[in-house]
CSV table of C-alpha atoms in Angstrom, one decimal:
chain,number,residue,atom,x,y,z
A,24,PRO,CA,-26.5,-49.4,-9.9
A,25,ALA,CA,-26.9,-50.0,-6.1
A,26,LEU,CA,-28.2,-47.2,-4.0
A,27,ARG,CA,-25.9,-46.0,-1.3
A,28,ARG,CA,-27.1,-46.4,2.3
A,29,ASP,CA,-24.7,-44.2,4.1
A,30,TRP,CA,-27.3,-41.5,4.8
A,31,LYS,CA,-30.4,-41.5,6.9
A,32,PRO,CA,-34.0,-40.3,6.1
A,33,SER,CA,-34.5,-36.9,7.7
A,34,TRP,CA,-37.4,-34.8,8.9
A,35,LYS,CA,-38.4,-31.3,9.8
A,36,THR,CA,-40.2,-30.6,13.0
A,37,LEU,CA,-43.2,-28.3,12.8
A,38,MET,CA,-44.2,-28.5,16.5
A,39,ASP,CA,-42.8,-30.3,19.5
A,40,SER,CA,-44.7,-29.9,22.8
A,41,THR,CA,-41.6,-31.1,24.8
A,42,THR,CA,-39.7,-27.9,23.9
A,43,ALA,CA,-42.3,-25.7,25.6
A,44,THR,CA,-40.8,-23.7,28.5
A,45,ALA,CA,-44.2,-22.4,29.7
A,46,GLU,CA,-47.8,-23.5,29.5
A,47,LEU,CA,-48.8,-24.9,26.1
A,48,GLY,CA,-52.1,-23.0,26.2
A,49,TRP,CA,-54.0,-25.3,23.9
A,50,THR,CA,-57.7,-25.0,23.7
A,51,VAL,CA,-59.9,-27.4,25.6
A,52,HIS,CA,-63.6,-28.1,25.2
A,53,PRO,CA,-65.4,-28.4,27.5
A,54,PRO,CA,-63.4,-26.9,30.3
A,55,SER,CA,-64.1,-29.9,32.5
A,56,GLY,CA,-62.3,-32.2,30.1
A,57,TRP,CA,-58.5,-32.1,29.3
A,58,GLU,CA,-56.3,-30.4,31.9
A,59,GLU,CA,-52.8,-29.1,31.4
A,60,VAL,CA,-50.3,-30.3,34.1
A,61,SER,CA,-46.6,-30.8,34.6
A,62,GLY,CA,-45.5,-34.4,33.8
A,63,TYR,CA,-42.5,-36.5,33.0
A,64,ASP,CA,-41.2,-38.1,29.9
A,65,GLU,CA,-39.5,-41.5,29.7
A,66,ASN,CA,-36.3,-40.0,30.9
A,67,MET,CA,-38.1,-38.4,33.9
A,68,ASN,CA,-37.6,-34.9,32.5
A,69,THR,CA,-40.3,-32.4,33.4
A,70,ILE,CA,-42.6,-31.5,30.5
A,71,ARG,CA,-46.0,-30.0,30.0
A,72,THR,CA,-48.7,-32.6,29.4
A,73,TYR,CA,-52.5,-32.9,29.1
A,74,GLN,CA,-54.5,-35.5,31.0
A,75,VAL,CA,-58.1,-36.5,31.3
A,76,CYS,CA,-59.8,-39.1,33.5
A,77,ASN,CA,-63.6,-38.6,33.6
A,78,VAL,CA,-64.3,-42.4,33.5
A,79,PHE,CA,-67.1,-42.3,36.1
A,80,GLU,CA,-69.2,-39.9,34.0
A,81,SER,CA,-70.9,-41.2,30.9
A,82,ASN,CA,-71.2,-39.6,27.4
A,83,GLN,CA,-67.8,-38.0,27.5
A,84,ASN,CA,-66.8,-35.8,24.5
A,85,ASN,CA,-63.6,-34.0,25.5
A,86,TRP,CA,-61.6,-32.1,22.8
A,87,LEU,CA,-58.1,-30.7,22.9
A,88,ARG,CA,-56.9,-28.5,20.1
A,89,THR,CA,-53.4,-27.4,19.4
A,90,LYS,CA,-52.3,-24.0,18.3
A,91,TYR,CA,-52.0,-23.1,14.6
A,92,ILE,CA,-49.2,-25.1,12.9
A,93,ARG,CA,-47.7,-23.8,9.7
A,94,ARG,CA,-47.3,-26.3,6.9
A,95,ARG,CA,-44.0,-24.9,5.5
A,96,GLY,CA,-44.4,-26.6,2.1
A,97,ALA,CA,-45.0,-30.1,3.4
A,98,HIS,CA,-47.5,-32.2,1.5
A,99,ARG,CA,-47.9,-35.0,4.1
A,100,ILE,CA,-47.9,-34.4,7.9
A,101,HIS,CA,-46.7,-37.0,10.5
A,102,VAL,CA,-47.8,-36.9,14.1
A,103,GLU,CA,-45.9,-38.7,16.9
A,104,MET,CA,-47.8,-39.1,20.1
A,105,LYS,CA,-46.5,-40.3,23.4
A,106,PHE,CA,-49.2,-41.1,25.9
A,107,SER,CA,-50.2,-43.5,28.7
A,108,VAL,CA,-53.6,-45.0,29.1
A,109,ARG,CA,-54.9,-46.5,32.4
A,110,ASP,CA,-56.3,-50.0,32.1
A,111,CYS,CA,-60.0,-49.8,32.7
A,112,SER,CA,-59.9,-53.1,34.7
A,113,SER,CA,-57.5,-51.6,37.2
A,114,ILE,CA,-60.0,-48.9,38.2
A,115,PRO,CA,-62.5,-50.1,40.9
A,116,ASN,CA,-66.2,-49.9,40.2
A,117,VAL,CA,-65.6,-48.4,36.8
A,118,PRO,CA,-68.6,-48.3,34.5
A,119,GLY,CA,-68.7,-50.1,31.1
A,120,SER,CA,-68.3,-46.8,29.3
A,121,CYS,CA,-64.6,-46.6,30.2
A,122,LYS,CA,-62.4,-46.4,27.1
A,123,GLU,CA,-58.7,-47.0,26.4
A,124,THR,CA,-58.5,-45.2,23.1
A,125,PHE,CA,-58.9,-41.6,21.7
A,126,ASN,CA,-59.3,-40.0,18.2
A,127,LEU,CA,-56.9,-37.8,16.3
A,128,TYR,CA,-58.3,-35.1,13.9
A,129,TYR,CA,-56.9,-32.3,11.9
A,130,PHE,CA,-58.4,-29.1,10.3
A,131,GLU,CA,-56.7,-27.0,7.5
A,132,SER,CA,-56.7,-23.2,7.3
A,133,ASP,CA,-54.8,-20.6,5.4
A,134,PHE,CA,-54.5,-18.5,8.6
A,135,ASP,CA,-55.0,-18.8,12.4
A,136,SER,CA,-58.8,-18.6,12.4
A,137,ALA,CA,-59.8,-20.8,15.3
A,138,THR,CA,-61.9,-19.5,18.2
A,139,LYS,CA,-63.4,-21.2,21.2
A,140,THR,CA,-66.4,-22.2,19.0
A,141,PHE,CA,-64.8,-22.4,15.5
A,142,PRO,CA,-64.3,-24.9,14.0
A,143,ASN,CA,-67.2,-26.8,15.5
A,144,TRP,CA,-66.2,-29.5,17.9
A,145,MET,CA,-67.3,-32.4,15.7
A,146,GLU,CA,-66.0,-34.8,13.0
A,147,ASN,CA,-67.1,-32.5,10.2
A,148,PRO,CA,-65.5,-30.0,9.7
A,149,TRP,CA,-62.7,-31.8,11.5
A,150,ALA,CA,-61.1,-34.6,9.4
A,151,LYS,CA,-60.4,-37.8,11.4
A,152,VAL,CA,-56.9,-39.3,11.0
A,153,ASP,CA,-57.3,-42.5,13.2
A,154,THR,CA,-58.5,-44.0,16.4
A,155,ILE,CA,-55.4,-44.3,18.6
A,156,ALA,CA,-55.1,-47.4,20.8
A,157,ALA,CA,-52.5,-48.2,23.5
A,158,ASP,CA,-50.1,-51.0,23.0
A,159,GLU,CA,-49.5,-51.1,26.7
A,160,SER,CA,-51.7,-49.7,29.5
A,161,PHE,CA,-50.4,-49.0,32.9
A,162,SER,CA,-51.8,-49.8,36.3
A,163,GLN,CA,-51.2,-48.5,39.8
A,164,VAL,CA,-48.8,-51.3,40.4
A,165,ASP,CA,-46.7,-50.1,37.5
A,166,LEU,CA,-46.6,-46.6,39.0
A,167,GLY,CA,-45.8,-48.0,42.4
A,168,GLY,CA,-42.8,-49.8,41.0
A,169,ARG,CA,-41.8,-46.5,39.4
A,170,VAL,CA,-42.1,-48.0,35.9
A,171,MET,CA,-43.8,-45.7,33.6
A,172,LYS,CA,-44.9,-47.4,30.4
A,173,ILE,CA,-45.4,-44.9,27.6
A,174,ASN,CA,-47.0,-45.7,24.3
A,175,THR,CA,-45.6,-44.1,21.2
A,176,GLU,CA,-47.8,-44.0,18.1
A,177,VAL,CA,-47.1,-42.2,14.7
A,178,ARG,CA,-49.9,-41.4,12.3
A,179,SER,CA,-49.8,-39.3,9.1
A,180,PHE,CA,-52.3,-37.5,6.9
A,181,GLY,CA,-52.4,-35.7,3.6
A,182,PRO,CA,-52.4,-34.2,1.2
A,183,VAL,CA,-52.4,-30.8,2.9
A,184,SER,CA,-52.5,-27.7,0.7
A,185,LYS,CA,-53.5,-24.7,2.9
A,186,ASN,CA,-50.9,-22.6,4.8
A,187,GLY,CA,-51.4,-24.5,8.1
A,188,PHE,CA,-53.6,-26.7,10.2
A,189,TYR,CA,-54.7,-27.6,13.7
A,190,LEU,CA,-54.7,-30.9,15.5
A,191,ALA,CA,-57.4,-32.1,17.9
A,192,PHE,CA,-57.5,-35.1,20.3
A,193,GLN,CA,-60.9,-36.4,21.3
A,194,ASP,CA,-61.4,-38.3,24.5
A,195,TYR,CA,-64.7,-40.2,24.9
A,196,GLY,CA,-64.3,-41.8,28.3
A,197,GLY,CA,-60.7,-42.8,29.0
A,198,CYS,CA,-58.2,-42.2,31.7
A,199,MET,CA,-55.0,-41.0,30.0
A,200,SER,CA,-52.2,-38.6,29.8
A,201,LEU,CA,-51.0,-37.1,26.5
A,202,ILE,CA,-47.3,-36.7,27.4
A,203,ALA,CA,-45.8,-35.4,24.1
A,204,VAL,CA,-46.8,-34.5,20.6
A,205,ARG,CA,-44.4,-33.9,17.8
A,206,VAL,CA,-45.5,-32.8,14.4
A,207,PHE,CA,-43.1,-33.2,11.5
A,208,TYR,CA,-42.8,-33.9,7.8
A,209,ARG,CA,-40.4,-36.2,6.1
A,210,LYS,CA,-37.9,-35.3,3.5
A,211,CYS,CA,-35.1,-37.0,1.6
A,212,PRO,CA,-31.7,-35.5,2.5
A,213,ARG,CA,-29.3,-34.0,0.1
A,214,VAL,CA,-27.3,-36.9,-1.3
A,215,ILE,CA,-24.6,-37.7,-3.9
A,216,GLN,CA,-25.6,-40.8,-5.8
A,217,ASN,CA,-24.3,-42.2,-9.2
A,218,GLY,CA,-22.0,-39.2,-9.6
A,219,ALA,CA,-24.8,-36.7,-9.3
A,220,VAL,CA,-26.1,-34.3,-6.5
A,221,PHE,CA,-29.7,-34.6,-5.5
A,222,GLN,CA,-31.0,-31.7,-3.4
A,223,GLU,CA,-33.2,-32.1,-0.3
A,224,THR,CA,-36.6,-33.2,-1.5
A,225,LEU,CA,-39.9,-33.2,0.5
A,226,SER,CA,-41.8,-36.5,0.5
A,227,GLY,CA,-45.0,-36.8,-1.4
A,228,ALA,CA,-48.6,-36.3,-0.3
A,229,GLU,CA,-49.4,-40.0,0.0
A,230,SER,CA,-47.5,-42.6,2.0
A,231,THR,CA,-47.0,-44.5,-1.3
A,232,SER,CA,-45.9,-41.4,-3.3
A,233,LEU,CA,-42.7,-41.3,-5.2
A,234,VAL,CA,-41.4,-37.7,-5.8
A,235,ALA,CA,-39.0,-37.5,-8.7
A,236,ALA,CA,-35.9,-35.4,-8.1
A,237,ARG,CA,-33.5,-34.4,-10.9
A,238,GLY,CA,-29.8,-34.6,-10.2
A,239,SER,CA,-26.9,-32.6,-11.5
A,240,CYS,CA,-23.4,-34.0,-12.1
A,241,ILE,CA,-20.8,-33.3,-9.5
A,242,THR,CA,-17.9,-31.1,-10.4
A,243,ASN,CA,-15.7,-32.6,-13.2
A,244,ALA,CA,-18.3,-35.3,-14.0
A,245,GLU,CA,-20.3,-35.7,-17.2
A,246,GLU,CA,-23.7,-37.3,-18.0
A,247,VAL,CA,-23.6,-40.8,-19.2
A,248,ASP,CA,-27.2,-41.9,-19.0
A,249,VAL,CA,-30.0,-39.4,-18.9
A,250,PRO,CA,-32.2,-38.3,-17.3
A,251,ILE,CA,-30.5,-38.4,-13.9
A,252,LYS,CA,-33.2,-39.0,-11.3
A,253,LEU,CA,-33.9,-40.4,-7.9
A,254,TYR,CA,-37.3,-40.9,-6.3
A,255,CYS,CA,-38.1,-39.8,-2.7
A,256,ASN,CA,-40.7,-42.1,-1.1
A,257,GLY,CA,-43.1,-41.3,1.7
A,258,ASP,CA,-40.7,-42.3,4.4
A,259,GLY,CA,-38.0,-39.9,3.3
A,260,GLU,CA,-35.9,-42.6,1.6
A,261,TRP,CA,-34.3,-42.3,-1.8
A,262,LEU,CA,-35.3,-45.1,-4.3
A,263,VAL,CA,-35.0,-46.1,-7.9
A,264,PRO,CA,-31.8,-44.4,-9.2
A,265,ILE,CA,-32.0,-43.6,-12.9
A,266,GLY,CA,-29.1,-42.4,-15.1
A,267,ARG,CA,-25.6,-41.6,-13.9
A,268,CYS,CA,-22.6,-39.3,-14.2
A,269,MET,CA,-19.0,-40.3,-14.6
A,270,CYS,CA,-15.8,-38.5,-13.9
A,271,LYS,CA,-14.5,-37.0,-17.1
A,272,ALA,CA,-11.1,-37.6,-18.7
A,273,GLY,CA,-8.3,-36.5,-16.3
A,274,TYR,CA,-10.4,-37.1,-13.2
A,275,GLU,CA,-11.0,-40.1,-11.0
A,276,SER,CA,-13.8,-41.0,-8.5
A,277,VAL,CA,-12.8,-40.8,-4.9
A,278,GLU,CA,-14.4,-40.4,-1.4
A,279,ASN,CA,-17.0,-43.1,-2.2
A,280,GLY,CA,-18.0,-41.6,-5.5
A,281,THR,CA,-18.8,-38.1,-4.1
A,282,VAL,CA,-15.8,-36.3,-5.7
A,283,CYS,CA,-14.1,-36.3,-9.1
A,284,ARG,CA,-10.4,-35.6,-8.3
A,285,GLY,CA,-7.9,-34.5,-10.9
A,286,CYS,CA,-5.3,-37.1,-11.6
A,287,PRO,CA,-2.2,-36.5,-9.4
A,288,SER,CA,1.1,-35.5,-11.1
A,289,GLY,CA,2.6,-38.5,-12.9
A,290,THR,CA,-0.7,-40.2,-13.6
A,291,PHE,CA,-3.4,-39.7,-16.2
A,292,LYS,CA,-6.9,-40.9,-17.3
A,293,ALA,CA,-7.6,-40.9,-21.0
A,294,SER,CA,-11.4,-41.1,-21.1
A,295,GLN,CA,-14.6,-40.7,-19.2
A,296,GLY,CA,-15.5,-43.6,-16.9
A,297,ASP,CA,-15.3,-45.2,-13.5
A,298,GLU,CA,-11.7,-46.4,-13.8
A,299,GLY,CA,-9.0,-44.6,-11.8
A,300,CYS,CA,-6.0,-42.7,-12.9
A,301,ILE,CA,-3.0,-44.8,-14.0
A,302,HIS,CA,0.7,-44.1,-13.8
A,303,CYS,CA,2.4,-42.6,-16.9
A,304,PRO,CA,4.0,-45.2,-19.1
A,305,ILE,CA,7.8,-45.5,-19.4
A,306,ASN,CA,9.6,-42.5,-20.9
A,307,SER,CA,6.7,-40.1,-20.4
A,308,ARG,CA,5.5,-37.6,-17.8
A,309,THR,CA,2.7,-35.1,-17.1
A,310,THR,CA,3.0,-31.4,-17.0
A,311,SER,CA,0.0,-30.7,-14.6
A,312,GLU,CA,-2.7,-32.4,-12.6
A,313,GLY,CA,-5.8,-33.6,-14.3
A,314,ALA,CA,-3.9,-34.9,-17.3
A,315,THR,CA,-5.6,-36.9,-20.0
A,316,ASN,CA,-2.4,-38.2,-21.4
A,317,CYS,CA,1.4,-38.2,-20.7
A,318,VAL,CA,3.9,-36.3,-22.7
A,319,CYS,CA,6.9,-38.1,-24.1
A,320,ARG,CA,10.3,-37.2,-22.8
A,321,ASN,CA,12.9,-35.6,-25.1
A,322,GLY,CA,14.1,-38.1,-27.7
A,323,TYR,CA,11.0,-40.3,-27.3
A,324,TYR,CA,7.9,-40.3,-29.4
A,325,ARG,CA,4.4,-41.8,-29.7
A,326,ALA,CA,3.0,-42.9,-33.0
A,327,ASP,CA,-0.5,-41.8,-33.9
A,328,SER,CA,-1.8,-45.4,-33.6
A,329,ASP,CA,-0.1,-46.0,-30.3
A,330,PRO,CA,-2.5,-46.3,-27.3
A,331,LEU,CA,-1.9,-43.7,-24.6
A,332,ASP,CA,-0.9,-46.3,-22.0
A,333,MET,CA,1.9,-47.6,-24.2
A,334,PRO,CA,5.5,-46.5,-23.3
A,335,CYS,CA,7.0,-43.8,-25.5
A,336,THR,CA,9.6,-45.2,-27.9
A,337,THR,CA,12.5,-43.9,-30.0
A,338,ILE,CA,14.1,-44.6,-33.4
A,339,PRO,CA,16.2,-47.7,-33.8
A,340,SER,CA,20.0,-47.8,-34.0
A,341,ALA,CA,21.7,-48.8,-37.3
A,342,PRO,CA,21.7,-52.3,-38.7
A,343,GLN,CA,24.9,-54.3,-38.0
A,344,ALA,CA,27.3,-56.7,-39.7
A,345,VAL,CA,26.4,-56.0,-43.3
A,346,ILE,CA,27.6,-58.7,-45.7
A,347,SER,CA,27.7,-58.1,-49.5
A,348,SER,CA,28.1,-60.7,-52.3
A,349,VAL,CA,28.6,-59.4,-55.9
A,350,ASN,CA,27.9,-61.5,-58.9
A,351,GLU,CA,28.7,-59.6,-62.1
A,352,THR,CA,25.9,-56.9,-62.0
A,353,SER,CA,23.8,-58.3,-59.2
A,354,LEU,CA,24.2,-58.1,-55.5
A,355,MET,CA,23.0,-59.9,-52.3
A,356,LEU,CA,23.0,-57.9,-49.1
A,357,GLU,CA,22.5,-59.4,-45.6
A,358,TRP,CA,22.8,-57.9,-42.2
A,359,THR,CA,21.8,-58.4,-38.5
A,360,PRO,CA,19.1,-56.3,-36.7
A,361,PRO,CA,20.0,-53.1,-34.8
A,362,ARG,CA,21.3,-53.5,-31.2
A,363,ASP,CA,18.4,-51.2,-30.1
A,364,ALA,CA,15.0,-51.4,-31.8
A,365,GLY,CA,13.8,-48.3,-30.0
A,366,GLY,CA,11.4,-50.3,-27.8
A,367,ARG,CA,9.1,-51.2,-30.6
A,368,GLU,CA,8.2,-54.3,-32.6
A,369,ASP,CA,7.4,-52.7,-36.0
A,370,LEU,CA,11.0,-52.5,-37.2
A,371,VAL,CA,11.5,-52.5,-41.0
A,372,TYR,CA,14.4,-51.6,-43.4
A,373,ASN,CA,14.7,-49.3,-46.3
A,374,ILE,CA,17.5,-49.6,-49.0
A,375,ILE,CA,19.0,-46.4,-50.5
A,376,CYS,CA,21.0,-47.1,-53.7
A,377,LYS,CA,23.6,-44.5,-54.9
A,378,SER,CA,25.7,-44.8,-58.1
A,379,CYS,CA,29.2,-43.3,-57.8
A,380,GLY,CA,30.5,-43.9,-61.3
A,381,SER,CA,34.2,-44.4,-61.9
A,382,GLY,CA,35.3,-40.8,-61.4
A,383,ARG,CA,35.5,-38.6,-58.3
A,384,GLY,CA,32.1,-36.9,-58.8
A,385,ALA,CA,29.3,-37.0,-56.3
A,386,CYS,CA,27.2,-40.1,-56.0
A,387,THR,CA,23.6,-39.9,-57.4
A,388,ARG,CA,20.5,-42.0,-56.7
A,389,CYS,CA,20.2,-45.1,-58.8
A,390,GLY,CA,17.8,-45.1,-61.8
A,391,ASP,CA,14.6,-46.9,-62.0
A,392,ASN,CA,16.3,-49.7,-64.0
A,393,VAL,CA,17.8,-51.2,-60.8
A,394,GLN,CA,15.6,-54.1,-59.5
A,395,PHE,CA,15.1,-54.9,-55.8
A,396,SER,CA,13.7,-58.2,-54.5
A,397,PRO,CA,11.5,-58.5,-52.7
A,398,ARG,CA,11.2,-54.7,-52.5
A,399,GLN,CA,13.3,-51.6,-51.8
A,400,LEU,CA,11.3,-50.1,-48.9
A,401,GLY,CA,9.6,-51.7,-45.8
A,402,LEU,CA,11.7,-54.9,-45.7
A,403,THR,CA,10.8,-57.1,-42.8
A,404,GLU,CA,13.7,-59.6,-43.2
A,405,PRO,CA,17.4,-58.6,-43.0
A,406,ARG,CA,18.3,-59.4,-46.6
A,407,ILE,CA,17.8,-58.2,-50.2
A,408,TYR,CA,18.7,-59.2,-53.8
A,409,ILE,CA,19.6,-56.3,-56.2
A,410,SER,CA,20.0,-56.8,-59.9
A,411,ASP,CA,20.4,-54.9,-63.2
A,412,LEU,CA,23.3,-52.9,-61.9
A,413,LEU,CA,25.8,-51.3,-64.3
A,414,ALA,CA,29.1,-53.3,-64.9
A,415,HIS,CA,32.4,-51.9,-63.7
A,416,THR,CA,30.5,-49.3,-61.5
A,417,GLN,CA,30.9,-48.2,-57.9
A,418,TYR,CA,27.8,-48.2,-55.7
A,419,THR,CA,27.0,-47.2,-52.2
A,420,PHE,CA,24.0,-48.9,-50.5
A,421,GLU,CA,22.5,-47.5,-47.2
A,422,ILE,CA,20.5,-49.9,-45.1
A,423,GLN,CA,18.2,-47.8,-43.0
A,424,ALA,CA,16.4,-49.1,-39.8
A,425,VAL,CA,13.0,-47.4,-39.3
A,426,ASN,CA,10.0,-48.0,-37.1
A,427,GLY,CA,6.7,-46.4,-36.2
A,428,VAL,CA,8.1,-43.3,-34.7
A,429,THR,CA,10.9,-42.5,-37.2
A,430,ASP,CA,8.6,-40.0,-38.9
A,431,GLN,CA,8.1,-38.3,-35.5
A,432,SER,CA,11.8,-37.7,-35.0
A,433,PRO,CA,13.5,-34.6,-36.4
A,434,PHE,CA,16.6,-36.7,-37.2
A,435,SER,CA,17.3,-38.9,-40.2
A,436,PRO,CA,17.1,-42.7,-39.7
A,437,HIS,CA,20.2,-44.5,-38.6
A,438,PHE,CA,21.8,-46.6,-41.3
A,439,ALA,CA,24.7,-48.9,-42.2
A,440,SER,CA,26.4,-48.4,-45.6
A,441,VAL,CA,28.4,-50.6,-47.8
A,442,ASN,CA,30.5,-49.8,-51.0
A,443,ILE,CA,30.7,-52.3,-53.8
A,444,THR,CA,32.0,-52.4,-57.4
A,445,THR,CA,30.3,-54.5,-60.0
A,446,ASN,CA,32.2,-57.0,-62.2
A,447,GLN,CA,32.4,-57.3,-66.0
A,448,ALA,CA,29.3,-58.7,-67.6
A,449,ALA,CA,28.2,-59.7,-71.1
A,450,PRO,CA,27.5,-56.7,-73.3
A,451,SER,CA,24.1,-55.8,-74.4
A,452,ALA,CA,22.9,-56.8,-77.9
A,453,VAL,CA,23.8,-54.8,-81.0
A,454,SER,CA,20.8,-52.8,-81.8
A,455,ILE,CA,21.3,-51.5,-85.4
A,456,MET,CA,23.2,-53.1,-88.3
A,457,HIS,CA,23.9,-51.4,-91.7
A,458,GLN,CA,24.8,-52.8,-95.2
A,459,VAL,CA,27.8,-50.8,-96.6
A,460,SER,CA,28.3,-52.6,-100.0
A,461,ARG,CA,28.0,-56.0,-101.7
A,462,THR,CA,29.3,-57.9,-104.7
A,463,VAL,CA,28.3,-61.2,-106.3
A,464,ASP,CA,30.2,-63.1,-103.7
A,465,SER,CA,30.7,-60.7,-100.8
A,466,ILE,CA,28.9,-58.2,-98.5
A,467,THR,CA,30.2,-55.4,-96.3
A,468,LEU,CA,28.3,-54.7,-93.0
A,469,SER,CA,28.8,-52.1,-90.2
A,470,TRP,CA,27.2,-51.7,-86.7
A,471,SER,CA,27.4,-49.5,-83.6
A,472,GLN,CA,28.9,-50.5,-80.3
A,473,PRO,CA,26.3,-51.9,-77.8
A,474,ASP,CA,24.7,-49.4,-75.5
A,475,GLN,CA,26.2,-51.3,-72.5
A,476,PRO,CA,29.5,-52.8,-73.5
A,477,ASN,CA,30.0,-53.8,-69.8
A,478,GLY,CA,33.8,-53.8,-70.3
A,479,VAL,CA,36.2,-54.1,-73.3
A,480,ILE,CA,34.7,-55.9,-76.2
A,481,LEU,CA,37.1,-58.5,-77.6
A,482,ASP,CA,35.2,-59.7,-80.7
A,483,TYR,CA,31.8,-60.0,-82.2
A,484,GLU,CA,30.0,-63.1,-83.4
A,485,LEU,CA,28.2,-62.9,-86.8
A,486,GLN,CA,25.7,-65.5,-88.0
A,487,PHE,CA,24.2,-65.6,-91.5
A,488,PHE,CA,21.9,-68.0,-93.4
A,489,GLU,CA,21.2,-68.7,-97.1
A,490,LYS,CA,17.7,-68.1,-97.9
A,491,LEU,CA,17.2,-71.1,-100.2
A,492,ALA,CA,19.2,-73.5,-97.9
A,493,LEU,CA,17.3,-75.9,-95.7
A,494,LEU,CA,20.1,-75.7,-93.2
A,495,GLY,CA,21.9,-72.5,-92.2
A,496,ARG,CA,25.6,-72.0,-92.0
A,497,SER,CA,27.4,-69.8,-89.6
A,498,SER,CA,30.9,-68.3,-89.8
A,499,TRP,CA,33.2,-66.4,-87.4
A,500,VAL,CA,34.4,-63.0,-88.4
């Protein structure tokens, strides 16, 4: 993920000579070297400065030491120096020992222990930071034109570990003015990045150091990739984002990713992620802010398999225009789809068969002997063939229209019904036959009426065969 750049590196000032309202009172060695005077900054504001210009005397070794500066937890110290150096060539009759540079040193201490003689005025125990050279030197002509050219140089040193330190500036034969000294340390500011808060973090001890900072998810966000880290570099800049947090379900990212806001009323967000809240689908609403789904309005439902962004739907109306065609004990039913499918595409039909007999008794469900083609439940086409019905029997058939939310509704499915009466059909076969008597040339038989006479039986057909005959004979009785 890209690192946001709408913040700036920050710093904490430990000492600033330009804020002094009285004498700075720094220590000089020897007394004939650096001198504190009132001067001007680049905006011509009056400030306290130190200057030295012993260019006509050889073997100069002039030291200027600041007061004790507390570290305040910093690991690396930055020093900004504003100064002007006179061009040696602009000074008449100047000896070859004239310099246009000076040295910067520091000395660490756990307490304010310096005296006029301690630490010794030499490179050891003092630690040298750098030799400071001017980018621009000024001449008397510059001053006459009221143009003050001020050099600004920044140096850093570390790691520092004791409670505080001193700075020292060593002149060895220049003509210069130390206009301002600011001592500070860099830090990465508090920032919200990748959905996480990273608190203010001090830069590392080295200029190339990367200090890892752990982040915590902003309110109503959840970790996605862990660990959540940013790295603070030596310049007080955040680098290398690792991990992220995302707004949880019911919340969306706003204000450039710094806030997870609850979905406004009438909108929802079903899962964790970067996407925003979306409006409730048709026939649904929310009951509060921060909704993870929308509740269906009265009379509308959502199937378990329906996605949350799908409109709520209802049960279908009844099938229409039922046509029945009876053929003896079989039946063909056809109909047209409901006027309203409930807003869904998973409409199917169920067939309920009821036998009403020939009397005035209540109808009962048909037995298992009735056959339905292609099936009784879950029909996708508006037609069905029904067979093996009883002859001369009244039936009622209900054609139910159902869909994916019918089970969610407290009401029964809507249906269209049709009443039919079957015709006479061939009787079933005689199942048992008995021999009553026989003589030499006759035989008497008896049998029971078929189980399903399917109407009034007019006659029976009897076939018989002689056992020794090659061809059988039949006779009507």
